[in-house]
Amino acid sequence: MRRILKITAIFLLTALLLPMLFSCGARRFEEYSFEYFDTLTAVTGYESSEASFKENCAAVMAILEEYHKLYDIYQTYDGVVNLATLNSHAGKGALKVDEKIIDLLSYAKDMYTLTGGKTNIALGSVLSIWHDCREAGLDKPESARLPSREELKLAAAHTDIDSIVINTDTSTVEITDKAVQIDVGAIGKGYAVEMAARELERRGATGYIINVGGNVRAVGEKGEGEPFIAGIENPDSEDYIETVKLKNAALVTSGSYQRYYTVEGVNYHHIIDPETLMPKNEFKSVSVIAEHSGMADALSTALFVMDIEEGRALVESISGVEALWLTANGEIIKSGAFSDYT
Ligand code: AMP
Ligand code: MG
């Protein structure tokens, strides 16, 4: 069972720093939920009436609920063919799935290409070994163990992204290797937040910020040319290492402090380098700004397992993307135009 993640301080920042009113008369409203993606969702909106906010917010929550169920790899739901269903169908032929699954998997394949395979949703078999060791280690810290090299290597032989075959004409997906498993932990939440943000845009909303466990996406601006402000957590204290101005953009952070367990006094976190099959320890966190929250999510995970030079080159090659790295020794490194957002 997944654990409830710690509530990020970003919520407090958005709650405390945003003024109660802005000049054109719109009021600030906020709603929370703990139902989706095992974390806290906060929707903040500037609206002329509470009724409009409630309507928009209900639409956001409905989308998050739907995607949460579809993208769940741990649990099935009555009447829903989701990623858990698809994983259990590996090696058994094509399965008809919801278009929203097709869209996510197609996007994830694009992100695989963009990140040179660093964010790989076909790593499920490797990631589930780490997941199980972590869960067992958190339940019984005294007997916490690391995965063995052998089991990791055996699983790593079944992580080929091409084993996930998407047929958009028939709306089916086939996992051609029965040992390949999909894990969208690196991208699903960001993608779902993007879809919720687009629904708000479709509804004409202009002053909203959606925050799902620190995966932040601004729709429009706070008001009158004023951006929303989101904070990047300092894992070692209560303050922020940086605040970022967001207008129609997303901020997503991957951090070694977000989910980990301890074996013989050493912490092992949840972001796995596909080459070493181990957590990479160069950074404490990597934060990405991008227009598309799914891209920000995919890139934050990829940059976490890339060397700084490789990561920098990737970020500089994609227009509209900026990143901030907090290194293991506490140094802050920013991409070229990151400061445009601070
Ligand atoms: P994030 O917090 O977005 O960096 O995502 C971390 C989650 O993504 C982990 O809990 C795993 O479920 C999954 N994950 C870890 N490493 C990778 C990787 N290299 N590629 C794809 N997914 C990963
Ligand atoms: Mg990610």
JSON list of N, CA, C and O in Angstrom, two decimals, residues 94-117:
[
{"chain": "A", "resi": 94, "resn": "ALA", "atom": "N", "xyz": [-3.48, -8.01, -26.50]},
{"chain": "A", "resi": 94, "resn": "ALA", "atom": "CA", "xyz": [-3.90, -6.60, -26.44]},
{"chain": "A", "resi": 94, "resn": "ALA", "atom": "C", "xyz": [-5.13, -6.44, -25.55]},
{"chain": "A", "resi": 94, "resn": "ALA", "atom": "O", "xyz": [-5.99, -7.32, -25.50]},
{"chain": "A", "resi": 95, "resn": "LEU", "atom": "N", "xyz": [-5.18, -5.30, -24.89]},
{"chain": "A", "resi": 95, "resn": "LEU", "atom": "CA", "xyz": [-6.31, -5.00, -24.00]},
{"chain": "A", "resi": 95, "resn": "LEU", "atom": "C", "xyz": [-6.89, -3.65, -24.39]},
{"chain": "A", "resi": 95, "resn": "LEU", "atom": "O", "xyz": [-6.15, -2.68, -24.59]},
{"chain": "A", "resi": 96, "resn": "LYS", "atom": "N", "xyz": [-8.21, -3.59, -24.49]},
{"chain": "A", "resi": 96, "resn": "LYS", "atom": "CA", "xyz": [-8.85, -2.31, -24.81]},
{"chain": "A", "resi": 96, "resn": "LYS", "atom": "C", "xyz": [-8.83, -1.43, -23.56]},
{"chain": "A", "resi": 96, "resn": "LYS", "atom": "O", "xyz": [-9.22, -1.88, -22.48]},
{"chain": "A", "resi": 97, "resn": "VAL", "atom": "N", "xyz": [-8.35, -0.22, -23.73]},
{"chain": "A", "resi": 97, "resn": "VAL", "atom": "CA", "xyz": [-8.25, 0.68, -22.57]},
{"chain": "A", "resi": 97, "resn": "VAL", "atom": "C", "xyz": [-8.84, 2.05, -22.91]},
{"chain": "A", "resi": 97, "resn": "VAL", "atom": "O", "xyz": [-9.03, 2.39, -24.07]},
{"chain": "A", "resi": 98, "resn": "ASP", "atom": "N", "xyz": [-9.10, 2.80, -21.86]},
{"chain": "A", "resi": 98, "resn": "ASP", "atom": "CA", "xyz": [-9.59, 4.17, -22.00]},
{"chain": "A", "resi": 98, "resn": "ASP", "atom": "C", "xyz": [-8.57, 5.01, -22.80]},
{"chain": "A", "resi": 98, "resn": "ASP", "atom": "O", "xyz": [-7.36, 4.82, -22.66]},
{"chain": "A", "resi": 99, "resn": "GLU", "atom": "N", "xyz": [-9.09, 5.94, -23.57]},
{"chain": "A", "resi": 99, "resn": "GLU", "atom": "CA", "xyz": [-8.21, 6.83, -24.35]},
{"chain": "A", "resi": 99, "resn": "GLU", "atom": "C", "xyz": [-7.22, 7.58, -23.47]},
{"chain": "A", "resi": 99, "resn": "GLU", "atom": "O", "xyz": [-6.12, 7.92, -23.90]},
{"chain": "A", "resi": 100, "resn": "LYS", "atom": "N", "xyz": [-7.64, 7.84, -22.24]},
{"chain": "A", "resi": 100, "resn": "LYS", "atom": "CA", "xyz": [-6.77, 8.61, -21.32]},
{"chain": "A", "resi": 100, "resn": "LYS", "atom": "C", "xyz": [-5.53, 7.80, -20.95]},
{"chain": "A", "resi": 100, "resn": "LYS", "atom": "O", "xyz": [-4.49, 8.35, -20.60]},
{"chain": "A", "resi": 101, "resn": "ILE", "atom": "N", "xyz": [-5.65, 6.47, -21.02]},
{"chain": "A", "resi": 101, "resn": "ILE", "atom": "CA", "xyz": [-4.48, 5.62, -20.79]},
{"chain": "A", "resi": 101, "resn": "ILE", "atom": "C", "xyz": [-3.59, 5.64, -22.03]},
{"chain": "A", "resi": 101, "resn": "ILE", "atom": "O", "xyz": [-2.37, 5.79, -21.94]},
{"chain": "A", "resi": 102, "resn": "ILE", "atom": "N", "xyz": [-4.23, 5.53, -23.19]},
{"chain": "A", "resi": 102, "resn": "ILE", "atom": "CA", "xyz": [-3.47, 5.60, -24.45]},
{"chain": "A", "resi": 102, "resn": "ILE", "atom": "C", "xyz": [-2.67, 6.92, -24.50]},
{"chain": "A", "resi": 102, "resn": "ILE", "atom": "O", "xyz": [-1.49, 6.92, -24.83]},
{"chain": "A", "resi": 103, "resn": "ASP", "atom": "N", "xyz": [-3.36, 8.02, -24.16]},
{"chain": "A", "resi": 103, "resn": "ASP", "atom": "CA", "xyz": [-2.72, 9.34, -24.24]},
{"chain": "A", "resi": 103, "resn": "ASP", "atom": "C", "xyz": [-1.52, 9.42, -23.30]},
{"chain": "A", "resi": 103, "resn": "ASP", "atom": "O", "xyz": [-0.46, 9.92, -23.67]},
{"chain": "A", "resi": 104, "resn": "LEU", "atom": "N", "xyz": [-1.70, 8.93, -22.08]},
{"chain": "A", "resi": 104, "resn": "LEU", "atom": "CA", "xyz": [-0.59, 9.00, -21.12]},
{"chain": "A", "resi": 104, "resn": "LEU", "atom": "C", "xyz": [0.58, 8.14, -21.58]},
{"chain": "A", "resi": 104, "resn": "LEU", "atom": "O", "xyz": [1.74, 8.57, -21.54]},
{"chain": "A", "resi": 105, "resn": "LEU", "atom": "N", "xyz": [0.29, 6.92, -22.02]},
{"chain": "A", "resi": 105, "resn": "LEU", "atom": "CA", "xyz": [1.37, 6.02, -22.43]},
{"chain": "A", "resi": 105, "resn": "LEU", "atom": "C", "xyz": [2.11, 6.58, -23.66]},
{"chain": "A", "resi": 105, "resn": "LEU", "atom": "O", "xyz": [3.33, 6.49, -23.75]},
{"chain": "A", "resi": 106, "resn": "SER", "atom": "N", "xyz": [1.36, 7.18, -24.58]},
{"chain": "A", "resi": 106, "resn": "SER", "atom": "CA", "xyz": [2.00, 7.79, -25.75]},
{"chain": "A", "resi": 106, "resn": "SER", "atom": "C", "xyz": [2.88, 8.95, -25.30]},
{"chain": "A", "resi": 106, "resn": "SER", "atom": "O", "xyz": [4.02, 9.09, -25.78]},
{"chain": "A", "resi": 107, "resn": "TYR", "atom": "N", "xyz": [2.37, 9.75, -24.40]},
{"chain": "A", "resi": 107, "resn": "TYR", "atom": "CA", "xyz": [3.15, 10.89, -23.90]},
{"chain": "A", "resi": 107, "resn": "TYR", "atom": "C", "xyz": [4.40, 10.40, -23.16]},
{"chain": "A", "resi": 107, "resn": "TYR", "atom": "O", "xyz": [5.50, 10.94, -23.33]},
{"chain": "A", "resi": 108, "resn": "ALA", "atom": "N", "xyz": [4.22, 9.33, -22.39]},
{"chain": "A", "resi": 108, "resn": "ALA", "atom": "CA", "xyz": [5.36, 8.77, -21.64]},
{"chain": "A", "resi": 108, "resn": "ALA", "atom": "C", "xyz": [6.43, 8.24, -22.58]},
{"chain": "A", "resi": 108, "resn": "ALA", "atom": "O", "xyz": [7.62, 8.33, -22.29]},
{"chain": "A", "resi": 109, "resn": "LYS", "atom": "N", "xyz": [6.00, 7.71, -23.70]},
{"chain": "A", "resi": 109, "resn": "LYS", "atom": "CA", "xyz": [6.99, 7.23, -24.70]},
{"chain": "A", "resi": 109, "resn": "LYS", "atom": "C", "xyz": [7.75, 8.43, -25.28]},
{"chain": "A", "resi": 109, "resn": "LYS", "atom": "O", "xyz": [8.96, 8.35, -25.50]},
{"chain": "A", "resi": 110, "resn": "ASP", "atom": "N", "xyz": [7.04, 9.52, -25.54]},
{"chain": "A", "resi": 110, "resn": "ASP", "atom": "CA", "xyz": [7.71, 10.74, -26.02]},
{"chain": "A", "resi": 110, "resn": "ASP", "atom": "C", "xyz": [8.73, 11.21, -24.98]},
{"chain": "A", "resi": 110, "resn": "ASP", "atom": "O", "xyz": [9.83, 11.64, -25.32]},
{"chain": "A", "resi": 111, "resn": "MET", "atom": "N", "xyz": [8.34, 11.13, -23.71]},
{"chain": "A", "resi": 111, "resn": "MET", "atom": "CA", "xyz": [9.23, 11.58, -22.64]},
{"chain": "A", "resi": 111, "resn": "MET", "atom": "C", "xyz": [10.44, 10.65, -22.50]},
{"chain": "A", "resi": 111, "resn": "MET", "atom": "O", "xyz": [11.53, 11.08, -22.16]},
{"chain": "A", "resi": 112, "resn": "TYR", "atom": "N", "xyz": [10.23, 9.39, -22.79]},
{"chain": "A", "resi": 112, "resn": "TYR", "atom": "CA", "xyz": [11.35, 8.42, -22.80]},
{"chain": "A", "resi": 112, "resn": "TYR", "atom": "C", "xyz": [12.38, 8.86, -23.84]},
{"chain": "A", "resi": 112, "resn": "TYR", "atom": "O", "xyz": [13.58, 8.91, -23.58]},
{"chain": "A", "resi": 113, "resn": "THR", "atom": "N", "xyz": [11.87, 9.21, -25.01]},
{"chain": "A", "resi": 113, "resn": "THR", "atom": "CA", "xyz": [12.76, 9.65, -26.09]},
{"chain": "A", "resi": 113, "resn": "THR", "atom": "C", "xyz": [13.45, 10.95, -25.71]},
{"chain": "A", "resi": 113, "resn": "THR", "atom": "O", "xyz": [14.67, 11.09, -25.84]},
{"chain": "A", "resi": 114, "resn": "LEU", "atom": "N", "xyz": [12.66, 11.90, -25.21]},
{"chain": "A", "resi": 114, "resn": "LEU", "atom": "CA", "xyz": [13.21, 13.22, -24.85]},
{"chain": "A", "resi": 114, "resn": "LEU", "atom": "C", "xyz": [14.32, 13.09, -23.80]},
{"chain": "A", "resi": 114, "resn": "LEU", "atom": "O", "xyz": [15.30, 13.82, -23.83]},
{"chain": "A", "resi": 115, "resn": "THR", "atom": "N", "xyz": [14.13, 12.17, -22.85]},
{"chain": "A", "resi": 115, "resn": "THR", "atom": "CA", "xyz": [15.09, 12.06, -21.73]},
{"chain": "A", "resi": 115, "resn": "THR", "atom": "C", "xyz": [16.15, 10.98, -21.99]},
{"chain": "A", "resi": 115, "resn": "THR", "atom": "O", "xyz": [16.88, 10.61, -21.06]},
{"chain": "A", "resi": 116, "resn": "GLY", "atom": "N", "xyz": [16.22, 10.49, -23.20]},
{"chain": "A", "resi": 116, "resn": "GLY", "atom": "CA", "xyz": [17.21, 9.46, -23.51]},
{"chain": "A", "resi": 116, "resn": "GLY", "atom": "C", "xyz": [17.02, 8.22, -22.65]},
{"chain": "A", "resi": 116, "resn": "GLY", "atom": "O", "xyz": [18.00, 7.55, -22.28]},
{"chain": "A", "resi": 117, "resn": "GLY", "atom": "N", "xyz": [15.78, 7.90, -22.34]},
{"chain": "A", "resi": 117, "resn": "GLY", "atom": "CA", "xyz": [15.48, 6.67, -21.59]},
{"chain": "A", "resi": 117, "resn": "GLY", "atom": "C", "xyz": [15.62, 6.79, -20.08]},
{"chain": "A", "resi": 117, "resn": "GLY", "atom": "O", "xyz": [15.42, 5.82, -19.36]}
]
